[in-house]
JSON list of C-alpha atoms in Angstrom, two decimals:
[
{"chain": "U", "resi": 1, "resn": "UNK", "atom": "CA", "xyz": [0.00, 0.00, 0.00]},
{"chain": "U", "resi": 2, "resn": "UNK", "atom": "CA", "xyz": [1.29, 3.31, -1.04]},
{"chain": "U", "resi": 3, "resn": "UNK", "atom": "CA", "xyz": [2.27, 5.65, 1.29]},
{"chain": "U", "resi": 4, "resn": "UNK", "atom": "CA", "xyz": [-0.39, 8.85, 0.79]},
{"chain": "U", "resi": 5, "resn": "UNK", "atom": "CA", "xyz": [1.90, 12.28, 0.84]},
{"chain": "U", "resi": 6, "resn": "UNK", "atom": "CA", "xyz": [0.79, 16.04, 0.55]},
{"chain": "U", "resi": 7, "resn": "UNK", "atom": "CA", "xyz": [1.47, 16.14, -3.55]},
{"chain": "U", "resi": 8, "resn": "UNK", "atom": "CA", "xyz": [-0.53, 13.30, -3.74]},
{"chain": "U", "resi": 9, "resn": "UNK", "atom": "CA", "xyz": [-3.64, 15.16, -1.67]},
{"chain": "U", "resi": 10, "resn": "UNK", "atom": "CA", "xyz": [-3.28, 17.93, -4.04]},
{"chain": "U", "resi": 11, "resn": "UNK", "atom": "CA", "xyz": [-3.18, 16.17, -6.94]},
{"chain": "U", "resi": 12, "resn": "UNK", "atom": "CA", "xyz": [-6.08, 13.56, -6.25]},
{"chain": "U", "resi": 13, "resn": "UNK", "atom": "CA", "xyz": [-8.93, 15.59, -4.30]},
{"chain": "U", "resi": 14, "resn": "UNK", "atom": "CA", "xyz": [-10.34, 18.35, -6.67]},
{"chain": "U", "resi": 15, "resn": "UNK", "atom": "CA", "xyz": [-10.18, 21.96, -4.70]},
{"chain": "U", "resi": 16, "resn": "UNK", "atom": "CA", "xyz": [-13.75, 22.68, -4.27]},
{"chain": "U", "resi": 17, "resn": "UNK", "atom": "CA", "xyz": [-14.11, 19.47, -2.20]},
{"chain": "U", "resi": 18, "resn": "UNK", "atom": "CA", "xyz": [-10.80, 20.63, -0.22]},
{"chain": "U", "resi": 19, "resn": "UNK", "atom": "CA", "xyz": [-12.48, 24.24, -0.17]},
{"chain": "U", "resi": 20, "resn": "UNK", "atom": "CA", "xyz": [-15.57, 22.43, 1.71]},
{"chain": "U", "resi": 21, "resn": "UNK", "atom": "CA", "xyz": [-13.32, 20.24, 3.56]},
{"chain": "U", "resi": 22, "resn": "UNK", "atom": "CA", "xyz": [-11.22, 23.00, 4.61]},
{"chain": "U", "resi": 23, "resn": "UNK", "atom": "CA", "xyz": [-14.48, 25.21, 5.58]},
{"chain": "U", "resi": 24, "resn": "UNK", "atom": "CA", "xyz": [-16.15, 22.92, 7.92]},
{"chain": "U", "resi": 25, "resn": "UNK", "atom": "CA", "xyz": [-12.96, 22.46, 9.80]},
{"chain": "U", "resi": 26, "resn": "UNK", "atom": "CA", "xyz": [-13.17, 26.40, 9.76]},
{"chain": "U", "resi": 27, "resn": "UNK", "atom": "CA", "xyz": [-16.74, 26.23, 11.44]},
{"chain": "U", "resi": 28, "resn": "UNK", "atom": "CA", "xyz": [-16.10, 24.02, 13.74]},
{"chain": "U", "resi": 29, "resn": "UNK", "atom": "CA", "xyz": [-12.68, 25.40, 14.82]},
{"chain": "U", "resi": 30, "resn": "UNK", "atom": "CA", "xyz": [-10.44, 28.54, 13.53]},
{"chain": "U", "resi": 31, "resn": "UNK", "atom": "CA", "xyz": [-7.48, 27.21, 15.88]},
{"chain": "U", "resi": 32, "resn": "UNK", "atom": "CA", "xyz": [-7.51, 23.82, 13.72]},
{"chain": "U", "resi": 33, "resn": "UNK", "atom": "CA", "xyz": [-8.40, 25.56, 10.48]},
{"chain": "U", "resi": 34, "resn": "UNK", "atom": "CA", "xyz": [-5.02, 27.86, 11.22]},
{"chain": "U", "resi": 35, "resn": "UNK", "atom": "CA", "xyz": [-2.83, 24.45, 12.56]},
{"chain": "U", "resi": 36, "resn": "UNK", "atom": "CA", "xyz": [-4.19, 23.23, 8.23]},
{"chain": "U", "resi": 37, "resn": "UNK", "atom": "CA", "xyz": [-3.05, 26.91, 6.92]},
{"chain": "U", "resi": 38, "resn": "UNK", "atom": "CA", "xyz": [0.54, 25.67, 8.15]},
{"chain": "U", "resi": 39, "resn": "UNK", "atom": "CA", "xyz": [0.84, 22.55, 6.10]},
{"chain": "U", "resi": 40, "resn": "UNK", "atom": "CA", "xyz": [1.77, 23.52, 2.49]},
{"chain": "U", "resi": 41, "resn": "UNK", "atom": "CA", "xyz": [1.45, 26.23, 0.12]},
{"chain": "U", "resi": 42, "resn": "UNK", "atom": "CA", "xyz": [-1.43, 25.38, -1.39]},
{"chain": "U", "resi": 43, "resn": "UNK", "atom": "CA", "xyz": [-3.55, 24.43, 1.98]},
{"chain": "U", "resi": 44, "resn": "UNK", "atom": "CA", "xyz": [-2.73, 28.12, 3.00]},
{"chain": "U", "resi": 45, "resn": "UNK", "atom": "CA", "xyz": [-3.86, 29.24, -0.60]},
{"chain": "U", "resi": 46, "resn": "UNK", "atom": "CA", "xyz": [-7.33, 27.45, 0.16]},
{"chain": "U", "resi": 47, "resn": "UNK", "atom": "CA", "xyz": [-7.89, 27.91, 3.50]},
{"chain": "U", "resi": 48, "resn": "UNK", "atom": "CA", "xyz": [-9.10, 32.07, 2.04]},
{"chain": "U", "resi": 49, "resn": "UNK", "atom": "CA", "xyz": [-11.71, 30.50, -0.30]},
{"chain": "U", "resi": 50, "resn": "UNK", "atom": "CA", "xyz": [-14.47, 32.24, -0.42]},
{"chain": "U", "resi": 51, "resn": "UNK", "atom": "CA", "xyz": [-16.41, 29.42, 1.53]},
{"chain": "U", "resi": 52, "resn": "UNK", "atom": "CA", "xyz": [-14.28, 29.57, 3.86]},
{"chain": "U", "resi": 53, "resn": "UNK", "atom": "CA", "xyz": [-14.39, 32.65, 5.25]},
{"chain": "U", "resi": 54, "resn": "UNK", "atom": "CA", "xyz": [-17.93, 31.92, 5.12]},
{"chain": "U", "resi": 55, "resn": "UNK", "atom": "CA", "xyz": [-18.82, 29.30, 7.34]},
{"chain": "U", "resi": 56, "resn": "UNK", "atom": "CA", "xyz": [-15.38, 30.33, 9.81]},
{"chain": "U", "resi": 57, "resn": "UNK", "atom": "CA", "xyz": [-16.16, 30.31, 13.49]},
{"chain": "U", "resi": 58, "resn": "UNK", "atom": "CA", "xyz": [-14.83, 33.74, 14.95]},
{"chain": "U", "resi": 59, "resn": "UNK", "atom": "CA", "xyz": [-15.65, 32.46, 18.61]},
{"chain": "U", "resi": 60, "resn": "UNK", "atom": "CA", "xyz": [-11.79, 32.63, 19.02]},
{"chain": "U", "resi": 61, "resn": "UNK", "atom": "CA", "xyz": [-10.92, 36.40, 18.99]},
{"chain": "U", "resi": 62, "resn": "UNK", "atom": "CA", "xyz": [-12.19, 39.27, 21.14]},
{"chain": "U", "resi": 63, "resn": "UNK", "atom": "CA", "xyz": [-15.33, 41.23, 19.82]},
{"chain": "U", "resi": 64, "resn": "UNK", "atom": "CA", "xyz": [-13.46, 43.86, 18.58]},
{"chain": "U", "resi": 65, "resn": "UNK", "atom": "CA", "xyz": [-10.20, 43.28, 17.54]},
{"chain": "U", "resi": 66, "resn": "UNK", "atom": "CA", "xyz": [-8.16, 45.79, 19.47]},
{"chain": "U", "resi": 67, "resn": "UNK", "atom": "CA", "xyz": [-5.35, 46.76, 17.58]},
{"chain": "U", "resi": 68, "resn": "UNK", "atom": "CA", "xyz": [-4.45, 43.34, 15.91]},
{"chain": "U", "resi": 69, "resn": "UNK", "atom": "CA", "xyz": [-4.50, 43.81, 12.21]},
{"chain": "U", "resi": 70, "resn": "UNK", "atom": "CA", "xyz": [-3.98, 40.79, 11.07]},
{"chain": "U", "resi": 71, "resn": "UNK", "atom": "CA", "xyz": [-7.49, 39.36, 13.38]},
{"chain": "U", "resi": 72, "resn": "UNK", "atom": "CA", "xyz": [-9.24, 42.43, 12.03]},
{"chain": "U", "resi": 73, "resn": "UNK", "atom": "CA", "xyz": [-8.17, 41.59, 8.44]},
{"chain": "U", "resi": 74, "resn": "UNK", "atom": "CA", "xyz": [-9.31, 37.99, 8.89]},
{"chain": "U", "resi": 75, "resn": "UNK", "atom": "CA", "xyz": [-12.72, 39.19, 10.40]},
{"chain": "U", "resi": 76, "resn": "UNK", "atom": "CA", "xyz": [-13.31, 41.73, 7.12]},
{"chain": "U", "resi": 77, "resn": "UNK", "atom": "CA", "xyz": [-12.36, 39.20, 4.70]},
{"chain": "U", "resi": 78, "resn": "UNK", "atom": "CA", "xyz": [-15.53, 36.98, 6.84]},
{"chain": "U", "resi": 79, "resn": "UNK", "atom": "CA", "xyz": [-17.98, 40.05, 6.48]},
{"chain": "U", "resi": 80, "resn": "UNK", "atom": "CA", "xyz": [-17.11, 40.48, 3.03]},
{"chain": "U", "resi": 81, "resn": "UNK", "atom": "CA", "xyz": [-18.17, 36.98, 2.47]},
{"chain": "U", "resi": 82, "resn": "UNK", "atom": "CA", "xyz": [-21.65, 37.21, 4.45]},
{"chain": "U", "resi": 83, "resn": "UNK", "atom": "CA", "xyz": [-19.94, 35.22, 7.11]},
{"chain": "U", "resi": 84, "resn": "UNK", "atom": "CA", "xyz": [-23.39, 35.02, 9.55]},
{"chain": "U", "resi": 85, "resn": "UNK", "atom": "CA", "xyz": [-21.20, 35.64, 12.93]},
{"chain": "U", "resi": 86, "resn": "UNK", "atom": "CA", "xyz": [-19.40, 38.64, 11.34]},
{"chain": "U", "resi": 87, "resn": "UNK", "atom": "CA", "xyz": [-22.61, 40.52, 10.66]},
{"chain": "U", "resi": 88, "resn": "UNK", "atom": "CA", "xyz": [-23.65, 39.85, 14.37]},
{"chain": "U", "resi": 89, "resn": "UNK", "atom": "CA", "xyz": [-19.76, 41.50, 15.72]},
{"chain": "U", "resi": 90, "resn": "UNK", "atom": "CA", "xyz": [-20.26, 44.09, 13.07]},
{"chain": "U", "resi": 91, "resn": "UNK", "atom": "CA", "xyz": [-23.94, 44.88, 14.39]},
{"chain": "U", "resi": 92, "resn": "UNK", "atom": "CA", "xyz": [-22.70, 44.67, 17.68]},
{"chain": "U", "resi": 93, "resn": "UNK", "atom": "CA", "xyz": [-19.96, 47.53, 17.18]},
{"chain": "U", "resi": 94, "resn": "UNK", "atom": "CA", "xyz": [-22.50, 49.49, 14.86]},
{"chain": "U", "resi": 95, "resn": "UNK", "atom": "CA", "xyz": [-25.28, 49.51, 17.36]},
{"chain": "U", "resi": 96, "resn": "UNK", "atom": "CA", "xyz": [-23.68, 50.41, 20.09]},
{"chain": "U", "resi": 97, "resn": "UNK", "atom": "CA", "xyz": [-20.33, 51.45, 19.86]},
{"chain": "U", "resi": 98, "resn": "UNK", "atom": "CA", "xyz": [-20.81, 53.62, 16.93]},
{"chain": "U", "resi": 99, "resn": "UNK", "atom": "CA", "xyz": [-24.02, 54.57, 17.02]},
{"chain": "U", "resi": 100, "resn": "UNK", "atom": "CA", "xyz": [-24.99, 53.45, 13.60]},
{"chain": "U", "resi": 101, "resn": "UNK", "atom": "CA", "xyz": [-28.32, 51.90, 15.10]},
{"chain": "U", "resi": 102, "resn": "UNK", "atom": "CA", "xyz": [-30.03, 51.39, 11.88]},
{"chain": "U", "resi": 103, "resn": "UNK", "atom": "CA", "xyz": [-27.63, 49.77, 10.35]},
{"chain": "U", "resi": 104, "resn": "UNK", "atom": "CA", "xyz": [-26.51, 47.75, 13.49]},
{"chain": "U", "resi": 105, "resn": "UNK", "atom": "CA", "xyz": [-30.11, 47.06, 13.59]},
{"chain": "U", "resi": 106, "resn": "UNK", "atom": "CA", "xyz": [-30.39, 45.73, 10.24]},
{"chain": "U", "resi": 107, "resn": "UNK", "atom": "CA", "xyz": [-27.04, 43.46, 10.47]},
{"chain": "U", "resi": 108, "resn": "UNK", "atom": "CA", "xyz": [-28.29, 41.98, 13.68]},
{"chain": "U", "resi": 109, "resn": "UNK", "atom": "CA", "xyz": [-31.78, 40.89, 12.18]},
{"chain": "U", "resi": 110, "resn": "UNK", "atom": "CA", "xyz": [-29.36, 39.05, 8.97]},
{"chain": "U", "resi": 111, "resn": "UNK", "atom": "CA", "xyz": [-27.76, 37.24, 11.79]},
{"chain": "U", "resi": 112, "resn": "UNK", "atom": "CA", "xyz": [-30.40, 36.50, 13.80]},
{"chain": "U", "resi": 113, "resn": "UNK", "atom": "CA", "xyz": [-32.36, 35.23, 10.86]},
{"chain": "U", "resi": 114, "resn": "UNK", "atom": "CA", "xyz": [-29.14, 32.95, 9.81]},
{"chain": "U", "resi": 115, "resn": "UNK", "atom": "CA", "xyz": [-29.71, 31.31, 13.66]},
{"chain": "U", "resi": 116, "resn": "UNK", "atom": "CA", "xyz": [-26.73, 33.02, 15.26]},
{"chain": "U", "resi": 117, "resn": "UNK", "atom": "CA", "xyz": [-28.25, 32.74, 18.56]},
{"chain": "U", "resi": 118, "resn": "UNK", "atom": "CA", "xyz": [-26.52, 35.48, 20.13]},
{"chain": "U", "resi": 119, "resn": "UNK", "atom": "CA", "xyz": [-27.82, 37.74, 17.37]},
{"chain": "U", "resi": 120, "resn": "UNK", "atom": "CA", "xyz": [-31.58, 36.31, 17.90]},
{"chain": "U", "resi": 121, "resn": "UNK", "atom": "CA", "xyz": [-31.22, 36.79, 21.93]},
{"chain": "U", "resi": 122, "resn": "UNK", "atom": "CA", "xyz": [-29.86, 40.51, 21.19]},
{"chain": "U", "resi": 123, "resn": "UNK", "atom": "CA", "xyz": [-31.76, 41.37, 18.33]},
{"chain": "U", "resi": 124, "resn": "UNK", "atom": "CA", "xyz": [-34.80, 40.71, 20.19]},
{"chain": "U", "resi": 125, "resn": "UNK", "atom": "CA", "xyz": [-33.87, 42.38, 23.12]},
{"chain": "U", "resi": 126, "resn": "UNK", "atom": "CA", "xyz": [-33.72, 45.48, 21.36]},
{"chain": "U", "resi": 127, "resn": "UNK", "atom": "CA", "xyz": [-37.08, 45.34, 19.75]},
{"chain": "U", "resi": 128, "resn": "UNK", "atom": "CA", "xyz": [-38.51, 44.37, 22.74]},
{"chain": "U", "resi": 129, "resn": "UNK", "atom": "CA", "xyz": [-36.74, 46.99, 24.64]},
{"chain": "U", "resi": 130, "resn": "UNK", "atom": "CA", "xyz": [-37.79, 49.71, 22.35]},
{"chain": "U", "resi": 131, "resn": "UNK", "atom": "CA", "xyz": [-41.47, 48.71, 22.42]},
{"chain": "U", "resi": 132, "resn": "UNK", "atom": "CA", "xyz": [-41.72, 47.00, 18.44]},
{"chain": "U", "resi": 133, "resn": "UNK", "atom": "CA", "xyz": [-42.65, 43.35, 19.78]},
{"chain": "U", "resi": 134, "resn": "UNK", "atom": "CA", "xyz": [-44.99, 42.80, 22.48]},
{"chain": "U", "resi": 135, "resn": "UNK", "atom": "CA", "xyz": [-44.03, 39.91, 25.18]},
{"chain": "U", "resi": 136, "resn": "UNK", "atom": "CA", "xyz": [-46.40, 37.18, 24.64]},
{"chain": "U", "resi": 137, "resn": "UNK", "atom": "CA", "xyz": [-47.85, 35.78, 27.92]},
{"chain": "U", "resi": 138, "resn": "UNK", "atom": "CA", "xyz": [-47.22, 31.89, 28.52]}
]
């Protein structure tokens, strides 16, 4: 039995079936989607597929990126994408950081209506806060 190397991964496995392998690593992990990027040339070149950035998990980093460019790159590149958990940190930081409340607004309801569940429990804590859904009594 031959031994299976990293030209022979390449060669074999066509890259959009890496591109999904390498994205649901992403979304389950960024530490072990990062540990991939270090592997070869070509894994680094994948792991910033479009799908990629997609479905990654930015449960890793720090809300806002404080002064890390490099994180903050990485967390644009997501947004850019329509990477669900970006829109909820960048409706986060527009809502209340920067005042931008109708956009915030409006990129907490996209990721609260891709089941981010930290965007649905916020997202409907400010429209119940500010009177635009009534509580329903149990």
């Amino acid at each position: 039995m031959d031994k299976v190397t990293q030209a022979n991964i390449d060669e074999t496995l066509p890259q959009d079936m890496l591109a999904e392998i390498f994205s649901r690593v992403g979304q389950d992990s960024s530490e072990q989607l990062f540990i991939l990027k270090l592997v070869c040339k070509s894994f680094l070149k994948l792991s910033d597929d479009p799908l990629v950035c997609k479905r990654m998990s930015l449960d890793r980093w720090d809300l806002v990126p404080w002064r890390n460019p490099k994180i903050d790159y990485i967390i644009r590149r997501c947004y850019f994408f329509g990477n669900p958990n970006a829109d909820f940190r960048r409706g986060l930081i527009n809502y209340f950081y920067k005042f931008y409340t109708e956009l915030g607004l409006c990129l907490l309801e996209e990721a609260a209506n891709n089941q981010i569940i930290e965007a649905v429990y916020v997202y409907g804590l400010i429209m119940f806060s500010s009177h635009q859904v009534e509580a329903k009594h149990v």
